Amino acid sequence: MSEILLALGLVLAVEGLVLALAPRRVEDALHLIASLPPERRRMLGLVALALGVLVIWLVKPA
């Protein structure tokens, strides 16, 4: 449970940092994503999911 809370805290910290440092760029990125067709957004989401799982698998000690 503590690892899940740690992961959630890291996500919130990174998201907050991005919003605090570059709010206009986030807005531009959201407009770009909204202009993509749903199939393309789904593929981007799946790629991001796969990369996230790969990073966790590589970093997590055995």
Tab-separated table of N, CA and C in Angstrom:
chain	number	residue	atom	x	y	z
A	1	MET	N	0.820	-1.189	0.000
A	1	MET	CA	0.000	0.000	0.000
A	1	MET	C	0.874	1.266	0.000
A	2	SER	N	1.988	1.211	0.709
A	2	SER	CA	2.855	2.388	0.759
A	2	SER	C	3.477	2.677	-0.605
A	3	GLU	N	3.733	1.635	-1.400
A	3	GLU	CA	4.278	1.850	-2.744
A	3	GLU	C	3.258	2.523	-3.653
A	4	ILE	N	2.000	2.175	-3.498
A	4	ILE	CA	0.943	2.805	-4.293
A	4	ILE	C	0.827	4.276	-3.925
A	5	LEU	N	0.860	4.571	-2.640
A	5	LEU	CA	0.793	5.963	-2.204
A	5	LEU	C	2.026	6.748	-2.659
A	6	LEU	N	3.181	6.107	-2.629
A	6	LEU	CA	4.396	6.741	-3.128
A	6	LEU	C	4.268	7.060	-4.617
A	7	ALA	N	3.776	6.106	-5.392
A	7	ALA	CA	3.590	6.317	-6.827
A	7	ALA	C	2.588	7.441	-7.081
A	8	LEU	N	1.500	7.461	-6.343
A	8	LEU	CA	0.507	8.518	-6.490
A	8	LEU	C	1.111	9.879	-6.152
A	9	GLY	N	1.889	9.939	-5.096
A	9	GLY	CA	2.554	11.178	-4.719
A	9	GLY	C	3.517	11.657	-5.783
A	10	LEU	N	4.260	10.744	-6.389
A	10	LEU	CA	5.189	11.112	-7.459
A	10	LEU	C	4.448	11.648	-8.682
A	11	VAL	N	3.346	11.006	-9.040
A	11	VAL	CA	2.546	11.482	-10.167
A	11	VAL	C	2.026	12.885	-9.892
A	12	LEU	N	1.478	13.106	-8.696
A	12	LEU	CA	0.953	14.427	-8.344
A	12	LEU	C	2.054	15.481	-8.333
A	13	ALA	N	3.229	15.124	-7.838
A	13	ALA	CA	4.341	16.072	-7.799
A	13	ALA	C	4.789	16.455	-9.214
A	14	VAL	N	4.920	15.483	-10.090
A	14	VAL	CA	5.355	15.762	-11.459
A	14	VAL	C	4.287	16.569	-12.196
A	15	GLU	N	3.032	16.170	-12.073
A	15	GLU	CA	1.948	16.908	-12.730
A	15	GLU	C	1.876	18.336	-12.210
A	16	GLY	N	1.999	18.501	-10.910
A	16	GLY	CA	1.964	19.835	-10.328
A	16	GLY	C	3.127	20.690	-10.795
A	17	LEU	N	4.289	20.092	-10.905
A	17	LEU	CA	5.469	20.811	-11.370
A	17	LEU	C	5.284	21.286	-12.814
A	18	VAL	N	4.775	20.410	-13.653
A	18	VAL	CA	4.544	20.778	-15.053
A	18	VAL	C	3.532	21.918	-15.141
A	19	LEU	N	2.427	21.812	-14.401
A	19	LEU	CA	1.413	22.869	-14.421
A	19	LEU	C	1.946	24.179	-13.858
A	20	ALA	N	2.799	24.112	-12.856
A	20	ALA	CA	3.341	25.322	-12.240
A	20	ALA	C	4.378	26.000	-13.138
A	21	LEU	N	5.177	25.214	-13.844
A	21	LEU	CA	6.260	25.784	-14.643
A	21	LEU	C	5.857	26.169	-16.067
A	22	ALA	N	4.889	25.449	-16.636
A	22	ALA	CA	4.547	25.696	-18.038
A	22	ALA	C	3.050	25.541	-18.289
A	23	PRO	N	2.215	26.359	-17.653
A	23	PRO	CA	0.772	26.191	-17.831
A	23	PRO	C	0.313	26.414	-19.277
A	24	ARG	N	0.937	27.326	-19.974
A	24	ARG	CA	0.545	27.587	-21.366
A	24	ARG	C	0.884	26.401	-22.263
A	25	ARG	N	2.023	25.791	-22.035
A	25	ARG	CA	2.411	24.621	-22.839
A	25	ARG	C	1.463	23.451	-22.593
A	26	VAL	N	1.000	23.298	-21.346
A	26	VAL	CA	0.036	22.244	-21.035
A	26	VAL	C	-1.260	22.500	-21.801
A	27	GLU	N	-1.692	23.754	-21.825
A	27	GLU	CA	-2.903	24.106	-22.560
A	27	GLU	C	-2.747	23.805	-24.055
A	28	ASP	N	-1.595	24.144	-24.620
A	28	ASP	CA	-1.329	23.841	-26.028
A	28	ASP	C	-1.348	22.336	-26.286
A	29	ALA	N	-0.755	21.577	-25.376
A	29	ALA	CA	-0.726	20.117	-25.526
A	29	ALA	C	-2.135	19.532	-25.443
A	30	LEU	N	-2.953	20.073	-24.553
A	30	LEU	CA	-4.335	19.590	-24.433
A	30	LEU	C	-5.126	19.882	-25.706
A	31	HIS	N	-4.916	21.045	-26.302
A	31	HIS	CA	-5.589	21.365	-27.572
A	31	HIS	C	-5.132	20.417	-28.673
A	32	LEU	N	-3.848	20.122	-28.698
A	32	LEU	CA	-3.322	19.196	-29.698
A	32	LEU	C	-3.930	17.805	-29.523
A	33	ILE	N	-3.974	17.332	-28.294
A	33	ILE	CA	-4.540	16.006	-28.022
A	33	ILE	C	-6.023	15.970	-28.369
A	34	ALA	N	-6.749	17.044	-28.049
A	34	ALA	CA	-8.182	17.096	-28.350
A	34	ALA	C	-8.438	17.071	-29.852
A	35	SER	N	-7.489	17.540	-30.649
A	35	SER	CA	-7.676	17.557	-32.098
A	35	SER	C	-7.414	16.196	-32.744
A	36	LEU	N	-6.831	15.274	-32.008
A	36	LEU	CA	-6.537	13.948	-32.557
A	36	LEU	C	-7.797	13.081	-32.550
A	37	PRO	N	-7.917	12.170	-33.507
A	37	PRO	CA	-9.054	11.242	-33.486
A	37	PRO	C	-8.947	10.291	-32.283
A	38	PRO	N	-10.093	9.791	-31.812
A	38	PRO	CA	-10.086	8.914	-30.631
A	38	PRO	C	-9.164	7.699	-30.762
A	39	GLU	N	-9.076	7.124	-31.952
A	39	GLU	CA	-8.220	5.941	-32.132
A	39	GLU	C	-6.754	6.296	-31.895
A	40	ARG	N	-6.368	7.482	-32.346
A	40	ARG	CA	-4.982	7.927	-32.163
A	40	ARG	C	-4.692	8.182	-30.687
A	41	ARG	N	-5.665	8.803	-29.981
A	41	ARG	CA	-5.498	9.047	-28.541
A	41	ARG	C	-5.408	7.732	-27.776
A	42	ARG	N	-6.220	6.757	-28.189
A	42	ARG	CA	-6.170	5.451	-27.526
A	42	ARG	C	-4.800	4.815	-27.712
A	43	MET	N	-4.247	4.909	-28.940
A	43	MET	CA	-2.933	4.336	-29.215
A	43	MET	C	-1.859	5.039	-28.396
A	44	LEU	N	-1.930	6.368	-28.296
A	44	LEU	CA	-0.969	7.109	-27.469
A	44	LEU	C	-1.067	6.671	-26.007
A	45	GLY	N	-2.291	6.470	-25.537
A	45	GLY	CA	-2.475	6.012	-24.165
A	45	GLY	C	-1.883	4.626	-23.936
A	46	LEU	N	-2.082	3.742	-24.890
A	46	LEU	CA	-1.536	2.386	-24.758
A	46	LEU	C	-0.006	2.395	-24.802
A	47	VAL	N	0.558	3.237	-25.649
A	47	VAL	CA	2.021	3.347	-25.713
A	47	VAL	C	2.556	3.899	-24.394
A	48	ALA	N	1.897	4.931	-23.858
A	48	ALA	CA	2.326	5.500	-22.579
A	48	ALA	C	2.208	4.456	-21.464
A	49	LEU	N	1.131	3.680	-21.477
A	49	LEU	CA	0.959	2.617	-20.492
A	49	LEU	C	2.079	1.594	-20.592
A	50	ALA	N	2.385	1.160	-21.809
A	50	ALA	CA	3.445	0.163	-22.010
A	50	ALA	C	4.798	0.699	-21.557
A	51	LEU	N	5.086	1.956	-21.889
A	51	LEU	CA	6.358	2.545	-21.461
A	51	LEU	C	6.433	2.655	-19.940
A	52	GLY	N	5.336	3.042	-19.322
A	52	GLY	CA	5.307	3.130	-17.864
A	52	GLY	C	5.553	1.785	-17.202
A	53	VAL	N	4.896	0.757	-17.713
A	53	VAL	CA	5.088	-0.588	-17.164
A	53	VAL	C	6.526	-1.047	-17.380
A	54	LEU	N	7.082	-0.751	-18.544
A	54	LEU	CA	8.472	-1.121	-18.827
A	54	LEU	C	9.428	-0.423	-17.863
A	55	VAL	N	9.239	0.861	-17.633
A	55	VAL	CA	10.101	1.593	-16.699
A	55	VAL	C	9.988	1.003	-15.298
A	56	ILE	N	8.776	0.733	-14.850
A	56	ILE	CA	8.585	0.133	-13.517
A	56	ILE	C	9.282	-1.216	-13.444
A	57	TRP	N	9.135	-2.032	-14.483
A	57	TRP	CA	9.742	-3.364	-14.490
A	57	TRP	C	11.275	-3.265	-14.456
A	58	LEU	N	11.834	-2.291	-15.190
A	58	LEU	CA	13.288	-2.152	-15.220
A	58	LEU	C	13.849	-1.598	-13.906
A	59	VAL	N	13.110	-0.719	-13.257
A	59	VAL	CA	13.612	-0.044	-12.061
A	59	VAL	C	13.349	-0.842	-10.792
A	60	LYS	N	12.241	-1.544	-10.736
A	60	LYS	CA	11.855	-2.255	-9.510
A	60	LYS	C	12.853	-3.373	-9.213
A	61	PRO	N	13.382	-3.380	-7.998
A	61	PRO	CA	14.309	-4.473	-7.643
A	61	PRO	C	13.580	-5.809	-7.537
A	62	ALA	N	14.292	-6.870	-7.796
A	62	ALA	CA	13.697	-8.209	-7.774
A	62	ALA	C	13.318	-8.668	-6.391
